[in-house]
């Protein structure tokens, strides 16, 4: 509790209390209009262990994100490989992958330009790769979907709508291929079960038996969703 920098209370016409920990150490408490500050702080005290765990997770994520740089000779993940970054200066940013040498070659003026160019490169590569993998898995699972959209979302790796539209985060290209396949199977399975029931995970497991391992990868690498954002 001592490590919470600031507690902001927001009241509205709601029936319950929710807590939100921010990366800057602040805590937002959303509470019903009629609830007193004393009651609110009592709930905050009760949830102190959860708040501390969440704060530590956010701090770990921040450090992981900061450790991932595009400095020359550093390493950056792409499709399951840690590619060695090779930097050159250029007014016109260009990103290429030398698969033979295991190099990620980035020509840009500075770190910010390099990040922008790399994220653009990732989105470009994601379109063709994810289209092909999703179509393959849809055929294997004997399922049809409406459209596939490649996005750059801040908090989600993927989603499936009730209209049978699939969304995949372009940043999944930073994961190993088997994790990408799991994510695709996961979203396709929602075409059958729009929930996370036992039946849903049974369907997923029938195609990806070690899905729990891949779930763990996505959870542990959540910082990749916010990397490079201003």
PDB file of C-alpha atoms in Angstrom:
ATOM      1  CA  UNK A   1       0.000   0.000   0.000  1.00  0.00           C
ATOM      2  CA  UNK A   2       2.871   2.379   0.739  1.00  0.00           C
ATOM      3  CA  UNK A   3       4.035   2.069  -2.869  1.00  0.00           C
ATOM      4  CA  UNK A   4       0.787   3.466  -4.325  1.00  0.00           C
ATOM      5  CA  UNK A   5       1.680   6.981  -5.456  1.00  0.00           C
ATOM      6  CA  UNK A   6      -1.860   8.302  -5.742  1.00  0.00           C
ATOM      7  CA  UNK A   7      -5.405   6.997  -5.324  1.00  0.00           C
ATOM      8  CA  UNK A   8      -8.069   8.552  -7.551  1.00  0.00           C
ATOM      9  CA  UNK A   9     -11.707   7.838  -6.710  1.00  0.00           C
ATOM     10  CA  UNK A  10     -14.272   8.083  -9.505  1.00  0.00           C
ATOM     11  CA  UNK A  11     -17.925   7.761  -8.544  1.00  0.00           C
ATOM     12  CA  UNK A  12     -20.777   6.954 -10.913  1.00  0.00           C
ATOM     13  CA  UNK A  13     -24.144   5.210 -11.085  1.00  0.00           C
ATOM     14  CA  UNK A  14     -22.689   1.765 -10.626  1.00  0.00           C
ATOM     15  CA  UNK A  15     -23.334  -1.038  -8.139  1.00  0.00           C
ATOM     16  CA  UNK A  16     -19.850  -2.370  -7.499  1.00  0.00           C
ATOM     17  CA  UNK A  17     -16.271  -1.244  -6.884  1.00  0.00           C
ATOM     18  CA  UNK A  18     -13.469  -1.870  -9.374  1.00  0.00           C
ATOM     19  CA  UNK A  19      -9.759  -1.207  -8.972  1.00  0.00           C
ATOM     20  CA  UNK A  20      -7.323  -0.341 -11.757  1.00  0.00           C
ATOM     21  CA  UNK A  21      -3.567  -0.208 -11.242  1.00  0.00           C
ATOM     22  CA  UNK A  22      -1.663   2.038 -13.636  1.00  0.00           C
ATOM     23  CA  UNK A  23       1.931   1.639 -14.763  1.00  0.00           C
ATOM     24  CA  UNK A  24       2.932   4.905 -13.106  1.00  0.00           C
ATOM     25  CA  UNK A  25       2.050   3.517  -9.665  1.00  0.00           C
ATOM     26  CA  UNK A  26      -1.343   5.209  -9.409  1.00  0.00           C
ATOM     27  CA  UNK A  27      -4.568   3.454  -8.450  1.00  0.00           C
ATOM     28  CA  UNK A  28      -7.995   4.297  -9.863  1.00  0.00           C
ATOM     29  CA  UNK A  29     -11.017   3.249  -7.804  1.00  0.00           C
ATOM     30  CA  UNK A  30     -14.450   3.302  -9.448  1.00  0.00           C
ATOM     31  CA  UNK A  31     -17.242   3.230  -6.885  1.00  0.00           C
ATOM     32  CA  UNK A  32     -21.008   3.840  -6.488  1.00  0.00           C
ATOM     33  CA  UNK A  33     -22.072   7.429  -5.841  1.00  0.00           C
ATOM     34  CA  UNK A  34     -23.418   6.687  -2.356  1.00  0.00           C
ATOM     35  CA  UNK A  35     -20.327   4.912  -1.027  1.00  0.00           C
ATOM     36  CA  UNK A  36     -18.276   6.794   1.561  1.00  0.00           C
ATOM     37  CA  UNK A  37     -14.537   7.332   1.318  1.00  0.00           C
ATOM     38  CA  UNK A  38     -14.072   5.247   4.465  1.00  0.00           C
ATOM     39  CA  UNK A  39     -15.877   2.287   2.866  1.00  0.00           C
ATOM     40  CA  UNK A  40     -13.867   2.683  -0.310  1.00  0.00           C
ATOM     41  CA  UNK A  41     -10.546   2.768   1.518  1.00  0.00           C
ATOM     42  CA  UNK A  42     -11.598  -0.303   3.476  1.00  0.00           C
ATOM     43  CA  UNK A  43     -12.032  -2.195   0.202  1.00  0.00           C
ATOM     44  CA  UNK A  44      -8.679  -0.906  -1.038  1.00  0.00           C
ATOM     45  CA  UNK A  45      -7.061  -2.213   2.153  1.00  0.00           C
ATOM     46  CA  UNK A  46      -8.737  -5.619   1.708  1.00  0.00           C
ATOM     47  CA  UNK A  47      -7.367  -5.817  -1.833  1.00  0.00           C
ATOM     48  CA  UNK A  48      -3.855  -4.719  -0.855  1.00  0.00           C
ATOM     49  CA  UNK A  49      -2.296  -8.104  -1.711  1.00  0.00           C
ATOM     50  CA  UNK A  50      -3.892  -8.077  -5.180  1.00  0.00           C
ATOM     51  CA  UNK A  51      -2.797  -4.465  -5.707  1.00  0.00           C
ATOM     52  CA  UNK A  52       0.799  -5.323  -4.811  1.00  0.00           C
ATOM     53  CA  UNK A  53       0.865  -8.367  -7.115  1.00  0.00           C
ATOM     54  CA  UNK A  54      -0.547  -6.312  -9.966  1.00  0.00           C
ATOM     55  CA  UNK A  55       1.903  -3.495  -9.304  1.00  0.00           C
ATOM     56  CA  UNK A  56       4.825  -5.945  -9.436  1.00  0.00           C
ATOM     57  CA  UNK A  57       3.533  -7.446 -12.688  1.00  0.00           C
ATOM     58  CA  UNK A  58       3.277  -3.988 -14.256  1.00  0.00           C
ATOM     59  CA  UNK A  59       6.791  -3.125 -13.105  1.00  0.00           C
ATOM     60  CA  UNK A  60       8.135  -6.386 -14.556  1.00  0.00           C
ATOM     61  CA  UNK A  61       6.380  -5.630 -17.831  1.00  0.00           C
ATOM     62  CA  UNK A  62       7.841  -2.118 -17.905  1.00  0.00           C
ATOM     63  CA  UNK A  63      11.372  -3.437 -17.377  1.00  0.00           C
ATOM     64  CA  UNK A  64      10.914  -6.084 -20.077  1.00  0.00           C
ATOM     65  CA  UNK A  65       9.684  -3.450 -22.493  1.00  0.00           C
ATOM     66  CA  UNK A  66      12.603  -1.140 -21.734  1.00  0.00           C
ATOM     67  CA  UNK A  67      15.092  -3.991 -22.188  1.00  0.00           C
ATOM     68  CA  UNK A  68      13.859  -4.599 -25.737  1.00  0.00           C
ATOM     69  CA  UNK A  69      15.809  -2.052 -27.778  1.00  0.00           C
ATOM     70  CA  UNK A  70      16.897  -1.663 -31.379  1.00  0.00           C
ATOM     71  CA  UNK A  71      20.481  -0.797 -30.544  1.00  0.00           C
ATOM     72  CA  UNK A  72      23.111  -2.144 -32.904  1.00  0.00           C
ATOM     73  CA  UNK A  73      24.089  -5.748 -32.027  1.00  0.00           C
ATOM     74  CA  UNK A  74      21.060  -6.192 -29.748  1.00  0.00           C
ATOM     75  CA  UNK A  75      18.572  -8.983 -30.426  1.00  0.00           C
ATOM     76  CA  UNK A  76      14.925  -8.730 -31.458  1.00  0.00           C
ATOM     77  CA  UNK A  77      12.368 -11.579 -31.718  1.00  0.00           C
ATOM     78  CA  UNK A  78      10.700 -12.380 -35.025  1.00  0.00           C
ATOM     79  CA  UNK A  79       8.879 -15.614 -35.905  1.00  0.00           C
ATOM     80  CA  UNK A  80      10.608 -17.554 -33.168  1.00  0.00           C
ATOM     81  CA  UNK A  81      14.141 -16.334 -33.884  1.00  0.00           C
ATOM     82  CA  UNK A  82      16.198 -13.790 -31.991  1.00  0.00           C
ATOM     83  CA  UNK A  83      17.585 -11.730 -34.848  1.00  0.00           C
ATOM     84  CA  UNK A  84      20.704  -9.637 -34.365  1.00  0.00           C
ATOM     85  CA  UNK A  85      19.966  -5.976 -35.043  1.00  0.00           C
ATOM     86  CA  UNK A  86      22.249  -4.289 -37.556  1.00  0.00           C
ATOM     87  CA  UNK A  87      21.762  -0.521 -37.703  1.00  0.00           C
ATOM     88  CA  UNK A  88      22.727   1.986 -40.375  1.00  0.00           C
ATOM     89  CA  UNK A  89      21.742   5.637 -40.750  1.00  0.00           C
ATOM     90  CA  UNK A  90      19.352   6.695 -43.484  1.00  0.00           C
ATOM     91  CA  UNK A  91      16.773   9.433 -44.074  1.00  0.00           C
ATOM     92  CA  UNK A  92      14.568   6.852 -45.769  1.00  0.00           C
ATOM     93  CA  UNK A  93      13.831   4.080 -43.235  1.00  0.00           C
ATOM     94  CA  UNK A  94      14.181   0.530 -44.550  1.00  0.00           C
ATOM     95  CA  UNK A  95      13.844  -2.779 -42.688  1.00  0.00           C
ATOM     96  CA  UNK A  96      14.954  -6.145 -44.060  1.00  0.00           C
ATOM     97  CA  UNK A  97      15.566  -9.595 -42.605  1.00  0.00           C
ATOM     98  CA  UNK A  98      18.610 -11.598 -43.637  1.00  0.00           C
ATOM     99  CA  UNK A  99      17.429 -15.073 -42.656  1.00  0.00           C
ATOM    100  CA  UNK A 100      20.714 -16.705 -43.616  1.00  0.00           C
ATOM    101  CA  UNK A 101      22.779 -14.523 -41.293  1.00  0.00           C
ATOM    102  CA  UNK A 102      20.037 -14.105 -38.708  1.00  0.00           C
ATOM    103  CA  UNK A 103      20.149 -10.323 -39.022  1.00  0.00           C
ATOM    104  CA  UNK A 104      17.441  -7.699 -38.667  1.00  0.00           C
ATOM    105  CA  UNK A 105      18.785  -4.837 -40.757  1.00  0.00           C
ATOM    106  CA  UNK A 106      17.348  -1.409 -39.986  1.00  0.00           C
ATOM    107  CA  UNK A 107      18.289   1.772 -41.811  1.00  0.00           C
ATOM    108  CA  UNK A 108      16.930   4.816 -39.937  1.00  0.00           C
ATOM    109  CA  UNK A 109      18.028   8.120 -38.414  1.00  0.00           C
ATOM    110  CA  UNK A 110      17.317   7.295 -34.770  1.00  0.00           C
ATOM    111  CA  UNK A 111      15.639   4.860 -32.365  1.00  0.00           C
ATOM    112  CA  UNK A 112      12.132   6.303 -32.813  1.00  0.00           C
ATOM    113  CA  UNK A 113      12.343   6.199 -36.601  1.00  0.00           C
ATOM    114  CA  UNK A 114      13.693   2.665 -36.350  1.00  0.00           C
ATOM    115  CA  UNK A 115      10.741   1.585 -34.172  1.00  0.00           C
ATOM    116  CA  UNK A 116       8.224   3.158 -36.548  1.00  0.00           C
ATOM    117  CA  UNK A 117       9.837   1.489 -39.552  1.00  0.00           C
ATOM    118  CA  UNK A 118      10.023  -1.882 -37.805  1.00  0.00           C
ATOM    119  CA  UNK A 119       6.378  -1.822 -36.712  1.00  0.00           C
ATOM    120  CA  UNK A 120       5.368  -0.961 -40.277  1.00  0.00           C
ATOM    121  CA  UNK A 121       7.488  -3.870 -41.517  1.00  0.00           C
ATOM    122  CA  UNK A 122       5.861  -6.228 -38.996  1.00  0.00           C
ATOM    123  CA  UNK A 123       2.351  -5.208 -40.090  1.00  0.00           C
ATOM    124  CA  UNK A 124       3.283  -5.718 -43.721  1.00  0.00           C
ATOM    125  CA  UNK A 125       4.688  -9.202 -43.130  1.00  0.00           C
ATOM    126  CA  UNK A 126       1.779 -10.133 -40.860  1.00  0.00           C
ATOM    127  CA  UNK A 127      -0.803  -9.665 -43.594  1.00  0.00           C
ATOM    128  CA  UNK A 128       0.463 -12.388 -45.921  1.00  0.00           C
ATOM    129  CA  UNK A 129       1.724 -14.770 -43.212  1.00  0.00           C
ATOM    130  CA  UNK A 130      -1.396 -14.672 -41.036  1.00  0.00           C
ATOM    131  CA  UNK A 131      -3.743 -14.842 -44.029  1.00  0.00           C
ATOM    132  CA  UNK A 132      -2.060 -18.033 -45.190  1.00  0.00           C
ATOM    133  CA  UNK A 133      -1.913 -19.687 -41.752  1.00  0.00           C
ATOM    134  CA  UNK A 134      -5.517 -18.792 -40.883  1.00  0.00           C
ATOM    135  CA  UNK A 135      -6.836 -20.180 -44.160  1.00  0.00           C
ATOM    136  CA  UNK A 136      -4.867 -23.377 -43.633  1.00  0.00           C
ATOM    137  CA  UNK A 137      -6.202 -23.911 -40.112  1.00  0.00           C
ATOM    138  CA  UNK A 138      -9.767 -23.019 -41.121  1.00  0.00           C
ATOM    139  CA  UNK A 139      -9.666 -25.740 -43.769  1.00  0.00           C
ATOM    140  CA  UNK A 140      -8.175 -28.229 -41.319  1.00  0.00           C
ATOM    141  CA  UNK A 141     -10.883 -27.460 -38.736  1.00  0.00           C
ATOM    142  CA  UNK A 142     -13.592 -27.402 -41.430  1.00  0.00           C
ATOM    143  CA  UNK A 143     -14.647 -23.889 -40.433  1.00  0.00           C
ATOM    144  CA  UNK A 144     -15.453 -20.762 -42.409  1.00  0.00           C
ATOM    145  CA  UNK A 145     -15.011 -17.165 -41.308  1.00  0.00           C
ATOM    146  CA  UNK A 146     -16.157 -13.903 -42.817  1.00  0.00           C
ATOM    147  CA  UNK A 147     -13.104 -11.644 -42.794  1.00  0.00           C
ATOM    148  CA  UNK A 148      -9.656 -11.553 -41.213  1.00  0.00           C
ATOM    149  CA  UNK A 149      -8.363  -8.196 -40.051  1.00  0.00           C
ATOM    150  CA  UNK A 150      -4.777  -7.583 -39.011  1.00  0.00           C
ATOM    151  CA  UNK A 151      -4.648  -4.935 -36.283  1.00  0.00           C
ATOM    152  CA  UNK A 152      -2.185  -3.366 -33.863  1.00  0.00           C
ATOM    153  CA  UNK A 153      -4.183  -3.490 -30.642  1.00  0.00           C
ATOM    154  CA  UNK A 154      -2.791  -2.418 -27.295  1.00  0.00           C
ATOM    155  CA  UNK A 155      -4.279  -5.111 -25.083  1.00  0.00           C
ATOM    156  CA  UNK A 156      -5.389  -8.106 -27.155  1.00  0.00           C
ATOM    157  CA  UNK A 157      -3.586 -10.694 -29.235  1.00  0.00           C
ATOM    158  CA  UNK A 158      -6.745 -11.579 -31.124  1.00  0.00           C
ATOM    159  CA  UNK A 159     -10.533 -11.735 -31.104  1.00  0.00           C
ATOM    160  CA  UNK A 160     -13.546 -13.212 -32.894  1.00  0.00           C
ATOM    161  CA  UNK A 161     -16.853 -11.399 -33.340  1.00  0.00           C
ATOM    162  CA  UNK A 162     -20.380 -12.762 -33.477  1.00  0.00           C
ATOM    163  CA  UNK A 163     -20.383 -11.893 -37.176  1.00  0.00           C
ATOM    164  CA  UNK A 164     -17.605 -14.436 -37.748  1.00  0.00           C
ATOM    165  CA  UNK A 165     -14.936 -11.788 -38.222  1.00  0.00           C
ATOM    166  CA  UNK A 166     -11.455 -12.601 -36.929  1.00  0.00           C
ATOM    167  CA  UNK A 167      -8.955 -10.049 -35.642  1.00  0.00           C
ATOM    168  CA  UNK A 168      -5.291 -10.885 -35.125  1.00  0.00           C
ATOM    169  CA  UNK A 169      -2.660  -8.588 -33.684  1.00  0.00           C
ATOM    170  CA  UNK A 170       0.224  -7.984 -36.098  1.00  0.00           C
ATOM    171  CA  UNK A 171       2.635  -8.209 -33.146  1.00  0.00           C
ATOM    172  CA  UNK A 172       2.010 -11.940 -32.899  1.00  0.00           C
ATOM    173  CA  UNK A 173       4.703 -12.074 -35.605  1.00  0.00           C
ATOM    174  CA  UNK A 174       7.187 -11.670 -32.740  1.00  0.00           C
ATOM    175  CA  UNK A 175       6.102 -15.053 -31.368  1.00  0.00           C
ATOM    176  CA  UNK A 176       7.293 -18.538 -32.365  1.00  0.00           C
ATOM    177  CA  UNK A 177       5.280 -20.070 -35.252  1.00  0.00           C
ATOM    178  CA  UNK A 178       3.667 -22.668 -32.973  1.00  0.00           C
ATOM    179  CA  UNK A 179       2.333 -19.897 -30.701  1.00  0.00           C
ATOM    180  CA  UNK A 180       0.926 -18.102 -33.745  1.00  0.00           C
ATOM    181  CA  UNK A 181      -0.820 -21.294 -34.825  1.00  0.00           C
ATOM    182  CA  UNK A 182      -2.286 -21.694 -31.333  1.00  0.00           C
ATOM    183  CA  UNK A 183      -3.675 -18.151 -31.404  1.00  0.00           C
ATOM    184  CA  UNK A 184      -5.276 -18.776 -34.799  1.00  0.00           C
ATOM    185  CA  UNK A 185      -6.828 -22.055 -33.620  1.00  0.00           C
ATOM    186  CA  UNK A 186      -8.049 -20.294 -30.462  1.00  0.00           C
ATOM    187  CA  UNK A 187      -9.869 -17.605 -32.439  1.00  0.00           C
ATOM    188  CA  UNK A 188     -11.243 -20.066 -34.996  1.00  0.00           C
ATOM    189  CA  UNK A 189     -12.605 -22.202 -32.146  1.00  0.00           C
ATOM    190  CA  UNK A 190     -14.709 -19.210 -31.112  1.00  0.00           C
ATOM    191  CA  UNK A 191     -16.662 -19.695 -34.339  1.00  0.00           C
ATOM    192  CA  UNK A 192     -18.031 -22.823 -32.655  1.00  0.00           C
ATOM    193  CA  UNK A 193     -18.008 -21.733 -28.996  1.00  0.00           C
ATOM    194  CA  UNK A 194     -18.254 -18.004 -28.254  1.00  0.00           C
ATOM    195  CA  UNK A 195     -16.942 -18.551 -24.735  1.00  0.00           C
ATOM    196  CA  UNK A 196     -14.076 -20.164 -22.849  1.00  0.00           C
ATOM    197  CA  UNK A 197     -15.985 -23.235 -21.716  1.00  0.00           C
ATOM    198  CA  UNK A 198     -14.677 -26.759 -21.261  1.00  0.00           C
ATOM    199  CA  UNK A 199     -16.056 -27.585 -24.714  1.00  0.00           C
ATOM    200  CA  UNK A 200     -14.155 -24.650 -26.202  1.00  0.00           C
ATOM    201  CA  UNK A 201     -10.824 -25.735 -24.740  1.00  0.00           C
ATOM    202  CA  UNK A 202     -11.574 -29.319 -25.692  1.00  0.00           C
ATOM    203  CA  UNK A 203     -11.848 -28.215 -29.313  1.00  0.00           C
ATOM    204  CA  UNK A 204      -8.627 -26.201 -29.066  1.00  0.00           C
ATOM    205  CA  UNK A 205      -6.792 -29.133 -27.449  1.00  0.00           C
ATOM    206  CA  UNK A 206      -7.873 -31.487 -30.223  1.00  0.00           C
ATOM    207  CA  UNK A 207      -5.743 -29.421 -32.621  1.00  0.00           C
ATOM    208  CA  UNK A 208      -3.133 -27.971 -30.246  1.00  0.00           C
ATOM    209  CA  UNK A 209      -2.618 -30.437 -27.356  1.00  0.00           C
ATOM    210  CA  UNK A 210       0.081 -28.275 -25.721  1.00  0.00           C
ATOM    211  CA  UNK A 211      -2.006 -25.086 -25.873  1.00  0.00           C
ATOM    212  CA  UNK A 212      -1.333 -24.291 -22.198  1.00  0.00           C
ATOM    213  CA  UNK A 213       2.348 -23.802 -22.989  1.00  0.00           C
ATOM    214  CA  UNK A 214       1.476 -21.334 -25.733  1.00  0.00           C
ATOM    215  CA  UNK A 215      -1.009 -19.548 -23.476  1.00  0.00           C
ATOM    216  CA  UNK A 216       1.836 -19.067 -21.033  1.00  0.00           C
ATOM    217  CA  UNK A 217       4.036 -17.558 -23.749  1.00  0.00           C
ATOM    218  CA  UNK A 218       1.370 -14.990 -24.639  1.00  0.00           C
ATOM    219  CA  UNK A 219       0.860 -14.099 -20.983  1.00  0.00           C
ATOM    220  CA  UNK A 220       4.584 -13.731 -20.286  1.00  0.00           C
ATOM    221  CA  UNK A 221       5.167 -11.637 -23.397  1.00  0.00           C
ATOM    222  CA  UNK A 222       2.255  -9.243 -22.989  1.00  0.00           C
ATOM    223  CA  UNK A 223       4.751  -6.369 -22.883  1.00  0.00           C
ATOM    224  CA  UNK A 224       5.195  -6.775 -26.649  1.00  0.00           C
ATOM    225  CA  UNK A 225       1.699  -5.334 -27.074  1.00  0.00           C
ATOM    226  CA  UNK A 226       2.817  -1.959 -25.728  1.00  0.00           C
ATOM    227  CA  UNK A 227       6.418  -1.910 -26.987  1.00  0.00           C
ATOM    228  CA  UNK A 228       7.258   1.027 -29.225  1.00  0.00           C
ATOM    229  CA  UNK A 229       4.118   3.032 -28.481  1.00  0.00           C
ATOM    230  CA  UNK A 230       4.441   6.700 -27.569  1.00  0.00           C
TER     231      UNK A 230
END
